[in-house]
mmCIF file of C-alpha atoms in Angstrom:
data_model
loop_
_atom_site.group_PDB
_atom_site.id
_atom_site.type_symbol
_atom_site.label_atom_id
_atom_site.label_comp_id
_atom_site.label_asym_id
_atom_site.label_seq_id
_atom_site.Cartn_x
_atom_site.Cartn_y
_atom_site.Cartn_z
ATOM 1 C CA MET A 1 18.649 3.547 -16.366
ATOM 2 C CA ALA A 2 19.394 5.102 -12.967
ATOM 3 C CA SER A 3 22.151 3.569 -10.862
ATOM 4 C CA LEU A 4 21.648 2.632 -7.187
ATOM 5 C CA MET A 5 23.550 5.766 -6.143
ATOM 6 C CA GLU A 6 21.232 7.921 -8.295
ATOM 7 C CA LEU A 7 18.159 6.216 -6.822
ATOM 8 C CA LYS A 8 19.419 6.921 -3.299
ATOM 9 C CA GLU A 9 19.957 10.585 -4.150
ATOM 10 C CA LEU A 10 16.478 10.709 -5.675
ATOM 11 C CA PHE A 11 14.992 9.287 -2.468
ATOM 12 C CA ARG A 12 16.853 11.830 -0.320
ATOM 13 C CA SER A 13 15.550 14.719 -2.438
ATOM 14 C CA ALA A 14 11.986 13.420 -3.099
ATOM 15 C CA ASP A 15 8.963 15.741 -2.916
ATOM 16 C CA ALA A 16 6.647 12.814 -2.182
ATOM 17 C CA VAL A 17 6.991 9.231 -0.973
ATOM 18 C CA CYS A 18 4.184 6.736 -1.677
ATOM 19 C CA PHE A 19 3.886 3.491 0.278
ATOM 20 C CA ASP A 20 2.005 0.331 -0.523
ATOM 21 C CA VAL A 21 0.184 -0.830 2.633
ATOM 22 C CA ASP A 22 -0.405 -4.610 2.824
ATOM 23 C CA SER A 23 2.854 -6.466 3.645
ATOM 24 C CA THR A 24 4.724 -3.133 3.472
ATOM 25 C CA VAL A 25 3.458 -0.533 5.954
ATOM 26 C CA ILE A 26 1.597 -3.288 7.832
ATOM 27 C CA ARG A 27 2.706 -6.859 8.371
ATOM 28 C CA GLU A 28 -0.384 -8.577 6.974
ATOM 29 C CA GLU A 29 -2.541 -8.691 3.838
ATOM 30 C CA GLY A 30 -5.804 -6.936 4.712
ATOM 31 C CA ILE A 31 -8.054 -8.983 2.416
ATOM 32 C CA ASP A 32 -6.706 -12.280 3.780
ATOM 33 C CA GLU A 33 -7.236 -11.081 7.383
ATOM 34 C CA LEU A 34 -10.805 -10.055 6.536
ATOM 35 C CA ALA A 35 -11.418 -13.454 4.896
ATOM 36 C CA LYS A 36 -10.114 -15.318 7.964
ATOM 37 C CA PHE A 37 -12.277 -13.139 10.212
ATOM 38 C CA CYS A 38 -15.332 -13.980 8.068
ATOM 39 C CA GLY A 39 -14.545 -17.726 8.066
ATOM 40 C CA VAL A 40 -13.412 -18.164 4.427
ATOM 41 C CA GLY A 41 -9.654 -17.742 4.903
ATOM 42 C CA ASP A 42 -8.397 -20.833 3.071
ATOM 43 C CA ALA A 43 -10.543 -20.379 -0.035
ATOM 44 C CA VAL A 44 -9.576 -16.699 -0.370
ATOM 45 C CA ALA A 45 -5.863 -17.375 0.276
ATOM 46 C CA GLU A 46 -5.943 -19.815 -2.662
ATOM 47 C CA MET A 47 -7.549 -17.123 -4.854
ATOM 48 C CA THR A 48 -4.885 -14.626 -3.713
ATOM 49 C CA ARG A 49 -2.119 -17.054 -4.728
ATOM 50 C CA ARG A 50 -3.675 -17.399 -8.190
ATOM 51 C CA ALA A 51 -4.046 -13.606 -8.482
ATOM 52 C CA MET A 52 -0.369 -13.080 -7.553
ATOM 53 C CA GLY A 53 0.537 -15.477 -10.354
ATOM 54 C CA GLY A 54 -0.881 -12.932 -12.778
ATOM 55 C CA THR A 55 -3.379 -15.269 -14.483
ATOM 56 C CA VAL A 56 -6.360 -12.980 -13.750
ATOM 57 C CA THR A 57 -6.791 -9.198 -13.718
ATOM 58 C CA PHE A 58 -6.650 -7.424 -10.359
ATOM 59 C CA LYS A 59 -10.300 -6.327 -10.619
ATOM 60 C CA ALA A 60 -11.513 -9.851 -11.477
ATOM 61 C CA ALA A 61 -9.555 -11.293 -8.539
ATOM 62 C CA LEU A 62 -10.875 -8.608 -6.161
ATOM 63 C CA THR A 63 -14.472 -9.165 -7.327
ATOM 64 C CA ALA A 64 -14.191 -12.943 -6.871
ATOM 65 C CA ARG A 65 -12.586 -12.750 -3.423
ATOM 66 C CA LEU A 66 -15.025 -10.157 -2.095
ATOM 67 C CA GLY A 67 -17.915 -12.164 -3.545
ATOM 68 C CA LEU A 68 -16.760 -15.060 -1.384
ATOM 69 C CA ILE A 69 -16.118 -12.994 1.781
ATOM 70 C CA ARG A 70 -19.192 -10.713 1.507
ATOM 71 C CA PRO A 71 -18.122 -8.728 4.603
ATOM 72 C CA SER A 72 -20.773 -6.708 6.420
ATOM 73 C CA TYR A 73 -20.068 -3.183 7.695
ATOM 74 C CA GLU A 74 -20.165 -4.558 11.254
ATOM 75 C CA GLN A 75 -17.595 -7.287 10.461
ATOM 76 C CA VAL A 76 -15.162 -4.765 8.950
ATOM 77 C CA GLN A 77 -15.437 -2.491 12.011
ATOM 78 C CA LYS A 78 -15.052 -5.465 14.377
ATOM 79 C CA LEU A 79 -11.954 -6.671 12.517
ATOM 80 C CA ILE A 80 -10.330 -3.230 12.946
ATOM 81 C CA SER A 81 -11.194 -3.051 16.669
ATOM 82 C CA ASP A 82 -10.418 -6.712 17.559
ATOM 83 C CA ASN A 83 -7.439 -7.325 15.220
ATOM 84 C CA PRO A 84 -6.003 -3.909 14.331
ATOM 85 C CA PRO A 85 -3.378 -3.911 11.551
ATOM 86 C CA GLN A 86 0.181 -4.395 12.867
ATOM 87 C CA LEU A 87 2.610 -1.690 11.770
ATOM 88 C CA THR A 88 5.904 -2.917 10.300
ATOM 89 C CA PRO A 89 8.881 -2.073 12.570
ATOM 90 C CA GLY A 90 10.567 1.196 11.604
ATOM 91 C CA ILE A 91 7.685 2.634 9.545
ATOM 92 C CA ARG A 92 6.516 5.059 12.245
ATOM 93 C CA GLU A 93 10.020 6.551 12.571
ATOM 94 C CA LEU A 94 10.523 6.731 8.808
ATOM 95 C CA VAL A 95 7.223 8.524 8.136
ATOM 96 C CA SER A 96 7.872 10.906 11.010
ATOM 97 C CA ARG A 97 11.346 11.732 9.615
ATOM 98 C CA LEU A 98 9.924 12.306 6.115
ATOM 99 C CA HIS A 99 7.297 14.644 7.573
ATOM 100 C CA GLN A 100 10.017 16.566 9.445
ATOM 101 C CA ARG A 101 11.782 17.086 6.126
ATOM 102 C CA GLY A 102 8.613 18.477 4.566
ATOM 103 C CA VAL A 103 8.071 15.428 2.333
ATOM 104 C CA GLN A 104 4.449 14.523 1.483
ATOM 105 C CA VAL A 105 3.614 10.915 2.375
ATOM 106 C CA PHE A 106 0.836 8.947 0.630
ATOM 107 C CA LEU A 107 -0.619 5.458 1.126
ATOM 108 C CA ILE A 108 -1.645 3.779 -2.142
ATOM 109 C CA SER A 109 -3.296 0.420 -1.615
ATOM 110 C CA GLY A 110 -5.328 -2.266 -3.341
ATOM 111 C CA GLY A 111 -6.752 -2.872 0.159
ATOM 112 C CA PHE A 112 -9.729 -1.195 1.785
ATOM 113 C CA GLN A 113 -10.163 2.471 2.662
ATOM 114 C CA SER A 114 -11.563 1.828 6.164
ATOM 115 C CA ILE A 115 -8.555 -0.321 7.159
ATOM 116 C CA VAL A 116 -5.968 1.907 5.438
ATOM 117 C CA GLU A 117 -7.399 5.064 7.039
ATOM 118 C CA HIS A 118 -6.949 3.394 10.445
ATOM 119 C CA VAL A 119 -3.267 2.863 9.536
ATOM 120 C CA ALA A 120 -2.918 6.460 8.268
ATOM 121 C CA LEU A 121 -4.248 7.761 11.586
ATOM 122 C CA GLN A 122 -1.498 5.930 13.491
ATOM 123 C CA LEU A 123 1.161 7.459 11.210
ATOM 124 C CA ASN A 124 -0.234 11.030 11.228
ATOM 125 C CA ILE A 125 -0.909 10.798 7.488
ATOM 126 C CA PRO A 126 -3.964 12.865 6.430
ATOM 127 C CA THR A 127 -6.866 10.749 5.138
ATOM 128 C CA ALA A 128 -6.786 12.928 1.987
ATOM 129 C CA ASN A 129 -3.425 11.222 1.270
ATOM 130 C CA VAL A 130 -5.006 7.746 1.257
ATOM 131 C CA PHE A 131 -5.883 6.048 -2.050
ATOM 132 C CA ALA A 132 -7.556 2.650 -1.589
ATOM 133 C CA ASN A 133 -10.612 0.616 -2.515
ATOM 134 C CA ARG A 134 -13.975 1.486 -1.009
ATOM 135 C CA LEU A 135 -16.377 -1.222 0.120
ATOM 136 C CA LYS A 136 -20.089 -0.519 -0.380
ATOM 137 C CA PHE A 137 -22.843 -1.550 2.017
ATOM 138 C CA TYR A 138 -26.650 -1.566 1.941
ATOM 139 C CA PHE A 139 -28.511 0.521 4.533
ATOM 140 C CA ASN A 140 -28.755 -2.574 6.786
ATOM 141 C CA GLY A 141 -24.955 -3.006 6.732
ATOM 142 C CA GLU A 142 -24.834 -5.973 4.323
ATOM 143 C CA TYR A 143 -22.125 -6.119 1.657
ATOM 144 C CA ALA A 144 -23.108 -4.353 -1.571
ATOM 145 C CA GLY A 145 -19.920 -4.613 -3.637
ATOM 146 C CA PHE A 146 -17.040 -2.169 -4.031
ATOM 147 C CA ASP A 147 -16.494 1.120 -5.820
ATOM 148 C CA GLU A 148 -15.205 0.017 -9.237
ATOM 149 C CA THR A 149 -14.375 3.606 -10.249
ATOM 150 C CA GLN A 150 -11.409 3.830 -7.840
ATOM 151 C CA PRO A 151 -8.083 3.669 -9.751
ATOM 152 C CA THR A 152 -6.758 1.120 -7.212
ATOM 153 C CA ALA A 153 -9.519 -1.329 -8.274
ATOM 154 C CA GLU A 154 -7.726 -1.830 -11.621
ATOM 155 C CA SER A 155 -4.428 -3.311 -12.732
ATOM 156 C CA GLY A 156 -2.013 -0.389 -13.177
ATOM 157 C CA GLY A 157 -4.035 1.719 -10.741
ATOM 158 C CA LYS A 158 -1.120 2.745 -8.535
ATOM 159 C CA GLY A 159 0.636 4.330 -11.510
ATOM 160 C CA LYS A 160 -2.566 6.247 -12.300
ATOM 161 C CA VAL A 161 -2.637 7.613 -8.741
ATOM 162 C CA ILE A 162 0.997 8.766 -8.985
ATOM 163 C CA ALA A 163 0.326 10.435 -12.362
ATOM 164 C CA HIS A 164 -2.651 12.220 -10.758
ATOM 165 C CA LEU A 165 -0.522 13.382 -7.780
ATOM 166 C CA LYS A 166 2.187 14.731 -10.102
ATOM 167 C CA GLU A 167 -0.394 16.630 -12.094
ATOM 168 C CA GLN A 168 -2.215 17.979 -9.034
ATOM 169 C CA PHE A 169 0.762 18.946 -6.854
ATOM 170 C CA HIS A 170 3.483 19.394 -9.523
ATOM 171 C CA PHE A 171 5.790 16.952 -7.728
ATOM 172 C CA LYS A 172 9.131 16.547 -9.515
ATOM 173 C CA LYS A 173 10.366 13.420 -7.717
ATOM 174 C CA VAL A 174 7.976 10.741 -6.487
ATOM 175 C CA VAL A 175 9.213 7.536 -4.835
ATOM 176 C CA MET A 176 7.127 4.322 -4.607
ATOM 177 C CA ILE A 177 7.924 1.745 -1.911
ATOM 178 C CA GLY A 178 6.265 -1.682 -1.837
ATOM 179 C CA ASP A 179 6.556 -5.452 -1.833
ATOM 180 C CA GLY A 180 4.639 -6.317 -4.998
ATOM 181 C CA ALA A 181 4.694 -6.222 -8.783
ATOM 182 C CA THR A 182 1.874 -3.619 -8.831
ATOM 183 C CA ASP A 183 4.165 -1.258 -6.879
ATOM 184 C CA MET A 184 7.106 -1.827 -9.210
ATOM 185 C CA GLU A 185 4.854 -1.214 -12.242
ATOM 186 C CA ALA A 186 3.968 2.245 -10.864
ATOM 187 C CA CYS A 187 7.445 3.495 -11.898
ATOM 188 C CA PRO A 188 7.122 5.220 -14.326
ATOM 189 C CA PRO A 189 5.259 7.512 -13.757
ATOM 190 C CA GLY A 190 6.952 7.221 -10.341
ATOM 191 C CA ASP A 191 10.614 8.285 -10.494
ATOM 192 C CA CYS A 192 12.094 5.655 -8.179
ATOM 193 C CA PHE A 193 10.945 2.240 -6.947
ATOM 194 C CA ILE A 194 12.238 0.705 -3.715
ATOM 195 C CA GLY A 195 11.363 -2.965 -3.222
ATOM 196 C CA PHE A 196 10.511 -4.002 0.337
ATOM 197 C CA GLY A 197 10.977 -7.556 1.622
ATOM 198 C CA GLY A 198 10.612 -7.094 5.376
ATOM 199 C CA ASN A 199 7.339 -9.026 5.640
ATOM 200 C CA VAL A 200 7.168 -11.142 2.481
ATOM 201 C CA VAL A 201 9.674 -11.642 -0.333
ATOM 202 C CA ARG A 202 8.220 -11.665 -3.849
ATOM 203 C CA LYS A 203 10.832 -13.344 -6.056
ATOM 204 C CA GLN A 204 10.054 -11.237 -9.145
ATOM 205 C CA VAL A 205 10.404 -7.962 -7.211
ATOM 206 C CA LYS A 206 13.609 -9.000 -5.436
ATOM 207 C CA GLU A 207 15.207 -9.979 -8.750
ATOM 208 C CA LYS A 208 14.111 -6.920 -10.738
ATOM 209 C CA ALA A 209 14.257 -4.047 -8.236
ATOM 210 C CA LYS A 210 17.498 -2.049 -8.442
ATOM 211 C CA TRP A 211 17.088 -1.075 -4.808
ATOM 212 C CA TYR A 212 15.723 -3.736 -2.466
ATOM 213 C CA ILE A 213 15.541 -3.410 1.315
ATOM 214 C CA SER A 214 14.482 -5.665 4.190
ATOM 215 C CA HIS A 215 14.079 -3.040 6.923
ATOM 216 C CA PHE A 216 12.958 0.587 7.000
ATOM 217 C CA ASP A 217 16.052 1.454 9.077
ATOM 218 C CA GLU A 218 17.976 1.273 5.792
ATOM 219 C CA LEU A 219 15.969 4.230 4.488
ATOM 220 C CA LEU A 220 16.264 6.159 7.753
ATOM 221 C CA LYS A 221 20.065 5.821 7.472
ATOM 222 C CA GLU A 222 19.921 7.224 3.927
ATOM 223 C CA LEU A 223 18.077 10.291 5.200
ATOM 224 C CA GLU A 224 20.745 10.840 7.886
ATOM 225 C CA GLU A 225 23.408 10.933 5.165
ATOM 226 C CA ARG A 226 22.370 14.435 4.264
#
């Protein structure tokens, strides 16, 4: 098993860095914000708590929560314009520094493409580097489900995305940064996991992650070391 020093060296020499989005790159959980906006916040937050406890599969939890929210296309767009996602302090500088070093940056999220693409735009990350769940709508804008073929719709999906990126781009060293168990499980095939507790602390991740940070400044400092 890699030591902390080895993980830090791996981060400094990474070809690609993948970030989780909800509670990592942004301060909030997108699905909970959407639920609040659609008037079913409490019921969905309770479902989220149960899902985090690992008693149901990710896809089953997503299906149940979206079935309760049933967001229309108009509601999703209004949420983004009225309550845009709040970037976590330090993320803009970190992504910019990674880009300067020629590192590819990806956003891999169990959240929704339309919200995550809005975040990517603010960070100068190409939309082709976004992997997230896609909501489906009928021609009149009503909710029609979600694209169940996306890897991020399944448990273990983030690892599948990283395996795909390694195969497609021949990356040698891929780092995954996130707050949750699904991010930690993506390594392997990811080469290094960095736990993030700047917005929410997940006990399991804090205890198991070899490298755990509370602010993105800690990673910026690592990049200045070299």
